Amino acid sequence: MKNFVKINSKIPSFKKEINVPGDKSISIRWVLLASKAFGKSKAYNLLESDDVKSTIKAMQNLGVKIKKKNNFYEIYGCGLKNYRNKKNITIDAGNSGTLARLICGLLSNYNHKVKIIGDESLSKRDFYRVIEPLKQFGVNISSRSGKLPVNISGNSDLRPIDFEEHKGSAQVKSSILLAALNTPGITTIKCPPSRNHTEIMFKNCLKIPIKIVKKKKYEIIQVEGLKNFRKFDYKIPGDISSASFFIVLTLLSKGSRLKIRNVNINPSRIGIIEILRKMNGKINLSNKRIYKGEQISDIIIESTKNLKSINCPKNLNTKSIDEFLIIFLLCARAKGISRFKGIQELRHKESDRLKMASKFLRMLGIKVKVSFDSISIYGKPDLILKKKYVVKNFMKDHRVFMMATIAANVFGGNFKIYDKSSIKSSFPNFLQILKGLGSKIN
Ligand code: S3P
């Protein structure tokens, strides 16, 4: 099957309602934690993407029974102690940094050898960030030059740690929190704030003793380990990272309005909404509610004419870490120069997203200045494209593919965009939803 799409016309104006698939971070955490619960947990609206499928396979590989029913998944957890499989195994994390890093923490007390591997993009990413704290727990974990494959064999005699994390990485924080579950005593982490789904699940679903003290620039989290927990059911809310492509599509499509139902709006995830509102974007949250400690709402977006540039406050960086590509695309149409600083972590994602963003925007004729940790985008409010554009060799990054597809729908031009299959990692029905709104995609 061809692995590209062709888009030769802008999307006509639309007024619709959509749902986006379940949140990826929450889906992966549910699978990992339900496997350690006592009893049978159920999840509805679990994201059925490659990253989550790799997580399910990894757990099955460890001997966890997981069943797919009509509209839910069931996991037969085996308790904190250990997994049923007593053999050395290899876990293929595919494209998923979240799975690869979190599972290292989860396996901290698994007494067999596990080798973790991944695809080309994941094999370029840094694992020292989890190896360092896990070694302090007493886990046998190693890798050559901090990259995959990572070899790990757990230890039933772990010691709690007191760790300072500086990057504001939720994956590192969560890996430590999962290791803390297997460790006697109190583990302490001091870190800049980042997405807190793990902490929310610990507190609201697992009833694990967890204490969080919030300071201006960092948090101190303390968890008491070796507390068994019972099965927990979950209805996974929609993913704001997937919604973000449709938020920007609507803002940039003349005469359009969109309601996205049932999206997770955890304050640690909605930097995109704060940023786009500062740029004049018409975005409203309605029907707000709390579900198991997570905030959820419908998002209503209206197309906006007078978009203005932003000097993005640094405290919004971790809150929008996965949304920068699509935010940068909006900046291409905003009046003035948009500036983002302190975003070097973007260079360590599924691709070097600072490099990919500047390469893409320059291809569209947008002036961009980039340094190792910043980008300035010179917006053109009257941007209309007329030429042919081939989007190829962008490291098969799913979010680059979706950003380019949105660009083709709002700026015009004749686009051929490669690596369609990359969307399977986070948002398999992205193109179906886009077509449902009226986009003509070949
Ligand atoms: C994630 C954390 C973030 C994010 C990733 C998902 C998570 O990564 O970019 O897509 O689920 O914990 P970092 O922890 O590397 O910032």
Tab-separated table of C-alpha atoms and ligand atoms in Angstrom:
chain	number	residue	atom	x	y	z
A	1	MET	CA	0.000	0.000	0.000
A	2	LYS	CA	1.208	3.513	-0.732
A	3	ASN	CA	2.714	5.246	2.242
A	4	PHE	CA	1.897	8.837	1.283
A	5	VAL	CA	-1.097	11.138	0.910
A	6	LYS	CA	-1.769	13.772	-1.743
A	7	ILE	CA	-3.677	16.920	-0.833
A	8	ASN	CA	-4.361	19.499	-3.532
A	9	SER	CA	-7.058	21.664	-2.022
A	10	LYS	CA	-7.944	23.439	1.188
A	11	ILE	CA	-10.588	21.986	3.468
A	12	PRO	CA	-13.993	23.693	2.925
A	13	SER	CA	-15.451	25.419	6.008
A	14	PHE	CA	-17.002	22.990	8.504
A	15	LYS	CA	-19.222	23.053	11.593
A	16	LYS	CA	-18.954	19.673	13.292
A	17	GLU	CA	-18.412	17.663	16.450
A	18	ILE	CA	-15.772	14.956	16.812
A	19	ASN	CA	-14.181	12.630	19.362
A	20	VAL	CA	-10.453	11.985	19.391
A	21	PRO	CA	-9.034	8.623	20.564
A	22	GLY	CA	-8.021	7.853	24.141
A	23	ASP	CA	-5.058	9.589	25.731
A	24	LYS	CA	-1.776	7.812	24.960
A	25	SER	CA	0.012	8.623	28.239
A	26	ILE	CA	-2.959	7.442	30.313
A	27	SER	CA	-3.523	4.330	28.148
A	28	ILE	CA	0.093	3.183	28.570
A	29	ARG	CA	0.055	3.882	32.311
A	30	TRP	CA	-3.208	1.959	32.739
A	31	VAL	CA	-1.799	-1.138	30.999
A	32	LEU	CA	1.425	-1.044	33.033
A	33	LEU	CA	-0.257	-0.464	36.392
A	34	ALA	CA	-3.245	-2.791	35.868
A	35	SER	CA	-0.716	-5.574	35.259
A	36	LYS	CA	0.581	-5.051	38.822
A	37	ALA	CA	-2.845	-4.785	40.488
A	38	PHE	CA	-4.596	-7.644	42.266
A	39	GLY	CA	-7.597	-8.723	40.216
A	40	LYS	CA	-9.134	-8.022	36.830
A	41	SER	CA	-9.130	-4.370	35.654
A	42	LYS	CA	-11.158	-3.043	32.716
A	43	ALA	CA	-10.510	-0.057	30.447
A	44	TYR	CA	-12.864	1.575	27.962
A	45	ASN	CA	-11.656	3.772	25.111
A	46	LEU	CA	-8.094	2.495	25.448
A	47	LEU	CA	-6.041	3.989	22.603
A	48	GLU	CA	-5.519	1.269	19.986
A	49	SER	CA	-2.297	2.609	18.533
A	50	ASP	CA	1.054	0.894	17.954
A	51	ASP	CA	2.599	2.412	21.104
A	52	VAL	CA	-0.183	0.977	23.259
A	53	LYS	CA	-0.171	-2.334	21.371
A	54	SER	CA	3.579	-2.615	22.066
A	55	THR	CA	2.787	-2.039	25.753
A	56	ILE	CA	0.150	-4.784	25.734
A	57	LYS	CA	2.544	-7.168	23.969
A	58	ALA	CA	5.306	-6.401	26.467
A	59	MET	CA	3.002	-7.273	29.356
A	60	GLN	CA	1.816	-10.459	27.635
A	61	ASN	CA	5.449	-11.348	27.099
A	62	LEU	CA	5.895	-11.133	30.874
A	63	GLY	CA	2.997	-13.551	31.370
A	64	VAL	CA	0.146	-11.085	32.009
A	65	LYS	CA	-3.222	-12.184	30.648
A	66	ILE	CA	-4.867	-9.418	28.598
A	67	LYS	CA	-8.123	-9.814	26.699
A	68	LYS	CA	-9.858	-7.575	24.228
A	69	LYS	CA	-13.669	-7.678	24.605
A	70	ASN	CA	-16.262	-5.886	22.546
A	71	ASN	CA	-15.629	-2.340	23.704
A	72	PHE	CA	-13.119	-2.758	26.506
A	73	TYR	CA	-9.844	-4.403	27.496
A	74	GLU	CA	-9.357	-6.648	30.519
A	75	ILE	CA	-6.090	-7.172	32.354
A	76	TYR	CA	-5.598	-9.938	34.905
A	77	GLY	CA	-3.047	-8.315	37.194
A	78	CYS	CA	-0.594	-10.425	39.146
A	79	GLY	CA	0.154	-8.196	42.127
A	80	LEU	CA	3.300	-6.301	43.026
A	81	LYS	CA	5.527	-9.304	43.638
A	82	ASN	CA	6.331	-10.524	40.174
A	83	TYR	CA	5.265	-11.587	36.716
A	84	ARG	CA	4.343	-15.154	35.809
A	85	ASN	CA	6.902	-15.576	33.060
A	86	LYS	CA	10.155	-16.737	34.595
A	87	LYS	CA	12.340	-16.584	31.494
A	88	ASN	CA	14.757	-14.108	30.001
A	89	ILE	CA	12.911	-12.092	27.348
A	90	THR	CA	13.241	-9.308	24.790
A	91	ILE	CA	10.718	-6.469	24.783
A	92	ASP	CA	10.278	-4.481	21.595
A	93	ALA	CA	9.066	-0.986	22.535
A	94	GLY	CA	8.691	-0.001	18.861
A	95	ASN	CA	8.492	3.806	18.613
A	96	SER	CA	7.416	4.412	22.208
A	97	GLY	CA	9.744	6.300	24.537
A	98	THR	CA	7.062	6.246	27.219
A	99	LEU	CA	6.851	2.438	27.196
A	100	ALA	CA	10.622	1.912	26.986
A	101	ARG	CA	11.417	4.276	29.857
A	102	LEU	CA	8.488	3.459	32.149
A	103	ILE	CA	8.914	-0.296	31.846
A	104	CYS	CA	12.501	-0.026	33.114
A	105	GLY	CA	11.067	1.236	36.418
A	106	LEU	CA	8.332	-1.378	36.480
A	107	LEU	CA	10.869	-4.185	35.964
A	108	SER	CA	13.081	-2.997	38.821
A	109	ASN	CA	12.202	-6.106	40.889
A	110	TYR	CA	11.930	-8.632	38.029
A	111	ASN	CA	14.553	-11.310	38.658
A	112	HIS	CA	15.215	-12.270	35.045
A	113	LYS	CA	17.114	-10.727	32.188
A	114	VAL	CA	15.114	-8.400	29.933
A	115	LYS	CA	16.516	-6.761	26.835
A	116	ILE	CA	14.630	-3.682	25.634
A	117	ILE	CA	14.857	-2.791	21.968
A	118	GLY	CA	13.020	-0.340	19.718
A	119	ASP	CA	12.740	1.081	16.201
A	120	GLU	CA	15.311	3.306	14.472
A	121	SER	CA	14.012	6.517	16.034
A	122	LEU	CA	13.761	5.100	19.581
A	123	SER	CA	17.236	3.582	19.222
A	124	LYS	CA	18.654	7.115	18.854
A	125	ARG	CA	17.081	8.388	22.092
A	126	ASP	CA	18.725	8.788	25.479
A	127	PHE	CA	18.253	6.182	28.225
A	128	TYR	CA	20.907	7.423	30.672
A	129	ARG	CA	18.132	9.560	32.092
A	130	VAL	CA	16.399	6.447	33.500
A	131	ILE	CA	19.487	4.239	33.906
A	132	GLU	CA	21.079	6.673	36.378
A	133	PRO	CA	18.243	6.773	38.972
A	134	LEU	CA	17.401	3.077	38.565
A	135	LYS	CA	21.016	2.102	39.320
A	136	GLN	CA	20.703	4.056	42.562
A	137	PHE	CA	17.724	1.833	43.512
A	138	GLY	CA	20.061	-1.157	43.038
A	139	VAL	CA	18.679	-2.311	39.681
A	140	ASN	CA	21.126	-4.057	37.339
A	141	ILE	CA	20.636	-1.947	34.236
A	142	SER	CA	23.076	-1.133	31.485
A	143	SER	CA	23.381	-0.043	27.885
A	144	ARG	CA	26.131	0.951	25.512
A	145	SER	CA	26.424	4.769	25.348
A	146	GLY	CA	23.010	5.293	26.944
A	147	LYS	CA	21.032	4.064	23.925
A	148	LEU	CA	18.938	0.956	23.235
A	149	PRO	CA	19.280	-1.957	23.680
A	150	VAL	CA	18.968	-1.575	27.429
A	151	ASN	CA	19.634	-4.716	29.485
A	152	ILE	CA	17.913	-4.958	32.806
A	153	SER	CA	17.618	-7.550	35.500
A	154	GLY	CA	15.748	-6.520	38.587
A	155	ASN	CA	16.543	-6.942	42.202
A	156	SER	CA	14.245	-8.054	44.999
A	157	ASP	CA	16.297	-6.057	47.476
A	158	LEU	CA	15.858	-2.469	46.279
A	159	ARG	CA	16.633	0.614	48.357
A	160	PRO	CA	14.638	3.865	48.193
A	161	ILE	CA	16.306	6.886	46.598
A	162	ASP	CA	16.283	10.639	46.918
A	163	PHE	CA	16.621	11.939	43.364
A	164	GLU	CA	16.769	15.342	41.676
A	165	GLU	CA	15.528	15.417	38.097
A	166	HIS	CA	16.279	18.555	36.075
A	167	LYS	CA	14.739	18.109	32.621
A	168	GLY	CA	11.093	18.148	33.673
A	169	SER	CA	10.613	14.743	32.040
A	170	ALA	CA	7.413	12.933	32.988
A	171	GLN	CA	8.867	9.722	31.611
A	172	VAL	CA	11.849	9.843	33.972
A	173	LYS	CA	9.667	10.865	36.924
A	174	SER	CA	7.205	8.047	36.175
A	175	SER	CA	9.935	5.449	35.727
A	176	ILE	CA	11.203	6.364	39.213
A	177	LEU	CA	7.670	6.294	40.648
A	178	LEU	CA	7.084	2.807	39.208
A	179	ALA	CA	10.378	1.576	40.667
A	180	ALA	CA	9.344	3.120	43.994
A	181	LEU	CA	6.264	0.845	44.002
A	182	ASN	CA	8.607	-2.165	44.243
A	183	THR	CA	10.870	-0.622	46.874
A	184	PRO	CA	10.464	-0.616	50.664
A	185	GLY	CA	10.415	2.780	52.376
A	186	ILE	CA	9.973	6.267	50.967
A	187	THR	CA	11.353	7.370	47.606
A	188	THR	CA	11.690	11.137	47.067
A	189	ILE	CA	11.906	13.001	43.749
A	190	LYS	CA	12.570	16.715	43.328
A	191	CYS	CA	11.717	17.831	39.785
A	192	PRO	CA	10.284	20.630	37.665
A	193	PRO	CA	6.525	20.086	37.106
A	194	SER	CA	5.539	17.868	34.161
A	195	ARG	CA	2.498	15.789	33.200
A	196	ASN	CA	1.263	14.123	36.394
A	197	HIS	CA	-0.956	11.233	35.235
A	198	THR	CA	1.118	8.687	37.190
A	199	GLU	CA	0.754	10.612	40.453
A	200	ILE	CA	-2.999	11.066	39.847
A	201	MET	CA	-3.436	7.320	39.203
A	202	PHE	CA	-1.383	6.422	42.302
A	203	LYS	CA	-3.547	8.659	44.476
A	204	ASN	CA	-7.018	8.196	42.994
A	205	CYS	CA	-6.983	4.649	41.610
A	206	LEU	CA	-4.328	2.728	43.521
A	207	LYS	CA	-4.644	4.554	46.873
A	208	ILE	CA	-0.859	4.500	47.216
A	209	PRO	CA	0.565	6.818	49.894
A	210	ILE	CA	1.921	9.773	47.860
A	211	LYS	CA	2.783	13.248	49.097
A	212	ILE	CA	3.356	16.165	46.714
A	213	VAL	CA	4.676	19.563	47.784
A	214	LYS	CA	4.477	22.205	45.042
A	215	LYS	CA	7.027	25.038	45.053
A	216	LYS	CA	7.308	27.828	42.501
A	217	LYS	CA	9.706	26.070	40.087
A	218	TYR	CA	9.756	22.469	41.259
A	219	GLU	CA	7.839	19.810	43.148
A	220	ILE	CA	8.834	17.296	45.792
A	221	ILE	CA	7.088	13.949	45.440
A	222	GLN	CA	7.287	11.199	48.061
A	223	VAL	CA	5.958	7.696	47.587
A	224	GLU	CA	5.868	4.807	49.991
A	225	GLY	CA	6.570	1.478	48.314
A	226	LEU	CA	5.556	-2.163	48.700
A	227	LYS	CA	1.852	-1.305	49.051
A	228	ASN	CA	-0.254	-3.760	47.108
A	229	PHE	CA	-3.189	-2.312	45.225
A	230	ARG	CA	-6.437	-3.632	43.889
A	231	LYS	CA	-7.751	-3.773	40.327
A	232	PHE	CA	-9.052	-0.494	38.884
A	233	ASP	CA	-11.358	0.238	35.959
A	234	TYR	CA	-10.865	3.276	33.732
A	235	LYS	CA	-12.660	5.197	30.972
A	236	ILE	CA	-9.787	6.820	29.083
A	237	PRO	CA	-10.557	10.438	28.046
A	238	GLY	CA	-9.571	11.867	24.651
A	239	ASP	CA	-5.972	12.930	24.045
A	240	ILE	CA	-5.284	16.688	23.965
A	241	SER	CA	-2.174	15.978	21.848
A	242	SER	CA	-4.364	14.420	19.148
A	243	ALA	CA	-7.012	17.144	19.560
A	244	SER	CA	-4.338	19.807	19.029
A	245	PHE	CA	-4.161	19.152	15.256
A	246	PHE	CA	-7.886	19.798	14.921
A	247	ILE	CA	-7.737	22.850	17.184
A	248	VAL	CA	-5.198	24.478	14.862
A	249	LEU	CA	-7.030	23.256	11.744
A	250	THR	CA	-10.199	25.007	12.922
A	251	LEU	CA	-8.469	28.237	13.964
A	252	LEU	CA	-6.901	28.468	10.489
A	253	SER	CA	-9.997	27.417	8.451
A	254	LYS	CA	-12.240	30.301	7.456
A	255	GLY	CA	-15.828	30.197	8.777
A	256	SER	CA	-15.369	26.954	10.751
A	257	ARG	CA	-16.384	25.747	14.185
A	258	LEU	CA	-15.557	22.498	15.911
A	259	LYS	CA	-16.496	20.812	19.154
A	260	ILE	CA	-14.111	18.102	20.387
A	261	ARG	CA	-15.853	16.046	23.042
A	262	ASN	CA	-14.467	14.506	26.204
A	263	VAL	CA	-10.818	15.598	26.144
A	264	ASN	CA	-8.379	15.324	29.041
A	265	ILE	CA	-7.511	18.898	30.061
A	266	ASN	CA	-5.128	18.091	32.889
A	267	PRO	CA	-3.487	21.503	33.648
A	268	SER	CA	-0.056	19.939	33.041
A	269	ARG	CA	-1.077	19.197	29.428
A	270	ILE	CA	-2.918	22.299	28.215
A	271	GLY	CA	-0.054	24.640	27.427
A	272	ILE	CA	-1.345	24.634	23.836
A	273	ILE	CA	-4.657	26.156	24.915
A	274	GLU	CA	-2.904	28.825	26.993
A	275	ILE	CA	-0.536	29.649	24.108
A	276	LEU	CA	-3.185	29.747	21.378
A	277	ARG	CA	-5.485	31.902	23.523
A	278	LYS	CA	-2.616	34.384	24.041
A	279	MET	CA	-2.368	34.458	20.222
A	280	ASN	CA	-6.094	35.427	20.069
A	281	GLY	CA	-7.306	31.906	19.245
A	282	LYS	CA	-11.002	31.458	19.987
A	283	ILE	CA	-11.070	28.384	22.208
A	284	ASN	CA	-13.620	27.605	24.914
A	285	LEU	CA	-13.857	24.775	27.394
A	286	SER	CA	-17.335	23.580	28.267
A	287	ASN	CA	-18.898	20.787	30.298
A	288	LYS	CA	-15.887	20.601	32.642
A	289	ARG	CA	-15.794	17.651	35.007
A	290	ILE	CA	-13.403	15.574	37.111
A	291	TYR	CA	-12.894	11.852	36.525
A	292	LYS	CA	-10.653	9.899	38.923
A	293	GLY	CA	-8.677	13.074	39.606
A	294	GLU	CA	-8.248	14.008	35.895
A	295	GLN	CA	-9.954	17.117	34.468
A	296	ILE	CA	-12.027	16.556	31.345
A	297	SER	CA	-14.039	18.876	29.114
A	298	ASP	CA	-15.353	19.527	25.636
A	299	ILE	CA	-13.274	21.973	23.583
A	300	ILE	CA	-15.015	24.418	21.264
A	301	ILE	CA	-12.915	26.164	18.636
A	302	GLU	CA	-13.834	28.887	16.137
A	303	SER	CA	-11.768	30.100	13.222
A	304	THR	CA	-9.823	33.226	14.114
A	305	LYS	CA	-8.704	35.985	11.729
A	306	ASN	CA	-6.487	38.252	13.798
A	307	LEU	CA	-3.925	35.770	15.121
A	308	LYS	CA	-0.924	37.487	16.716
A	309	SER	CA	2.577	36.301	17.531
A	310	ILE	CA	3.697	35.165	20.979
A	311	ASN	CA	6.774	35.478	23.136
A	312	CYS	CA	6.162	32.162	24.808
A	313	PRO	CA	6.695	32.079	28.590
A	314	LYS	CA	9.115	29.276	29.504
A	315	ASN	CA	6.776	27.898	32.145
A	316	LEU	CA	4.500	26.688	29.316
A	317	ASN	CA	7.230	24.537	27.716
A	318	THR	CA	6.671	21.204	29.470
A	319	LYS	CA	2.902	21.761	29.363
A	320	SER	CA	2.988	21.821	25.549
A	321	ILE	CA	6.004	19.615	24.841
A	322	ASP	CA	4.235	17.371	22.292
A	323	GLU	CA	2.236	20.210	20.682
A	324	PHE	CA	5.037	22.564	19.586
A	325	LEU	CA	5.107	21.394	15.967
A	326	ILE	CA	1.465	22.274	15.418
A	327	ILE	CA	1.797	25.500	17.448
A	328	PHE	CA	4.731	26.523	15.192
A	329	LEU	CA	2.502	25.949	12.183
A	330	LEU	CA	-0.051	28.394	13.547
A	331	CYS	CA	2.752	30.918	14.156
A	332	ALA	CA	3.420	30.853	10.391
A	333	ARG	CA	0.058	32.656	9.942
A	334	ALA	CA	0.238	34.930	12.985
A	335	LYS	CA	1.125	38.616	12.731
A	336	GLY	CA	4.648	39.292	14.043
A	337	ILE	CA	7.573	37.203	15.227
A	338	SER	CA	6.833	34.332	17.599
A	339	ARG	CA	9.622	33.358	19.958
A	340	PHE	CA	10.129	30.148	21.961
A	341	LYS	CA	13.108	29.613	24.281
A	342	GLY	CA	14.432	26.788	26.479
A	343	ILE	CA	12.928	24.096	24.253
A	344	GLN	CA	16.034	21.911	23.734
A	345	GLU	CA	14.044	18.824	24.817
A	346	LEU	CA	12.315	19.052	21.410
A	347	ARG	CA	15.572	17.816	19.917
A	348	HIS	CA	15.156	14.518	21.819
A	349	LYS	CA	11.705	13.413	20.691
A	350	GLU	CA	10.688	10.902	17.978
A	351	SER	CA	12.770	13.191	15.752
A	352	ASP	CA	14.773	16.379	16.330
A	353	ARG	CA	11.600	18.464	16.189
A	354	LEU	CA	13.364	21.841	16.213
A	355	LYS	CA	15.243	20.789	13.079
A	356	MET	CA	12.162	19.231	11.452
A	357	ALA	CA	9.969	22.267	12.210
A	358	SER	CA	12.459	24.734	10.735
A	359	LYS	CA	13.039	22.533	7.679
A	360	PHE	CA	9.293	22.303	7.067
A	361	LEU	CA	8.468	25.975	7.679
A	362	ARG	CA	11.353	27.128	5.456
A	363	MET	CA	10.037	24.850	2.728
A	364	LEU	CA	6.776	26.834	2.912
A	365	GLY	CA	8.703	30.116	2.553
A	366	ILE	CA	8.504	31.109	6.224
A	367	LYS	CA	11.543	32.830	7.739
A	368	VAL	CA	12.791	30.944	10.797
A	369	LYS	CA	15.760	31.447	13.126
A	370	VAL	CA	16.851	28.467	15.210
A	371	SER	CA	19.453	27.918	17.917
A	372	PHE	CA	20.148	24.762	19.937
A	373	ASP	CA	17.273	25.591	22.313
A	374	SER	CA	15.107	28.265	20.644
A	375	ILE	CA	13.154	29.181	17.562
A	376	SER	CA	11.789	32.451	16.134
A	377	ILE	CA	9.097	32.263	13.474
A	378	TYR	CA	8.340	35.255	11.246
A	379	GLY	CA	4.597	34.986	10.649
A	380	LYS	CA	2.848	35.876	7.371
A	381	PRO	CA	-0.863	36.615	8.026
A	382	ASP	CA	-1.555	36.452	4.261
A	383	LEU	CA	0.252	33.132	3.714
A	384	ILE	CA	-1.215	31.284	0.734
A	385	LEU	CA	0.681	28.481	-0.978
A	386	LYS	CA	0.555	27.739	-4.694
A	387	LYS	CA	3.554	25.487	-5.396
A	388	LYS	CA	4.232	21.762	-5.192
A	389	TYR	CA	5.593	20.456	-1.904
A	390	VAL	CA	7.016	17.010	-1.239
A	391	VAL	CA	7.298	16.214	2.459
A	392	LYS	CA	9.759	13.341	2.699
A	393	ASN	CA	12.612	12.316	5.026
A	394	PHE	CA	11.262	13.752	8.248
A	395	MET	CA	12.395	10.779	10.370
A	396	LYS	CA	8.967	9.092	10.082
A	397	ASP	CA	7.769	11.308	12.942
A	398	HIS	CA	3.985	10.909	13.356
A	399	ARG	CA	3.515	14.472	14.564
A	400	VAL	CA	5.453	15.894	11.585
A	401	PHE	CA	3.163	13.954	9.234
A	402	MET	CA	0.033	15.300	10.938
A	403	MET	CA	1.368	18.874	11.038
A	404	ALA	CA	2.158	18.739	7.308
A	405	THR	CA	-1.315	17.361	6.568
A	406	ILE	CA	-2.932	20.233	8.468
A	407	ALA	CA	-0.704	22.728	6.598
A	408	ALA	CA	-1.875	21.308	3.272
A	409	ASN	CA	-5.506	21.710	4.356
A	410	VAL	CA	-5.231	25.352	5.385
A	411	PHE	CA	-2.531	26.987	3.264
A	412	GLY	CA	-3.276	25.512	-0.180
A	413	GLY	CA	-0.557	24.223	-2.540
A	414	ASN	CA	-0.112	20.720	-3.927
A	415	PHE	CA	1.233	18.438	-1.238
A	416	LYS	CA	2.624	14.935	-1.311
A	417	ILE	CA	3.304	13.843	2.243
A	418	TYR	CA	5.237	10.625	2.988
A	419	ASP	CA	5.261	8.303	6.026
A	420	LYS	CA	1.501	8.024	6.387
A	421	SER	CA	1.953	4.830	8.437
A	422	SER	CA	3.704	6.819	11.204
A	423	ILE	CA	0.295	7.918	12.548
A	424	LYS	CA	-0.308	4.367	13.736
A	425	SER	CA	1.913	5.072	16.746
A	426	SER	CA	-0.442	7.657	18.277
A	427	PHE	CA	-3.507	8.432	16.133
A	428	PRO	CA	-4.484	5.660	13.678
A	429	ASN	CA	-7.810	7.235	12.603
A	430	PHE	CA	-6.423	10.756	12.108
A	431	LEU	CA	-7.057	10.757	8.344
A	432	GLN	CA	-10.589	9.336	8.738
A	433	ILE	CA	-11.553	12.149	11.109
A	434	LEU	CA	-9.991	14.719	8.788
A	435	LYS	CA	-11.935	13.314	5.825
A	436	GLY	CA	-15.105	13.389	7.948
A	437	LEU	CA	-14.612	17.148	8.310
A	438	GLY	CA	-14.476	17.483	4.513
A	439	SER	CA	-10.773	17.225	3.677
A	440	LYS	CA	-10.001	15.826	0.240
A	441	ILE	CA	-7.146	13.404	0.685
A	442	ASN	CA	-5.876	10.984	-1.939
B	1	S3P	C1	5.245	11.478	28.076
B	1	S3P	C2	6.138	12.437	28.473
B	1	S3P	C3	6.803	13.381	27.539
B	1	S3P	C4	6.099	13.385	26.185
B	1	S3P	C5	5.783	12.012	25.698
B	1	S3P	C6	4.857	11.304	26.671
B	1	S3P	C7	4.638	10.595	29.095
B	1	S3P	O1	8.134	12.947	27.321
B	1	S3P	O2	6.885	14.081	25.247
B	1	S3P	O3	5.178	12.047	24.434
B	1	S3P	O4	3.630	9.912	28.806
B	1	S3P	O5	5.155	10.564	30.221
B	1	S3P	P1	9.348	13.439	28.262
B	1	S3P	O6	9.180	12.825	29.591
B	1	S3P	O7	10.595	12.952	27.568
B	1	S3P	O8	9.277	14.931	28.294
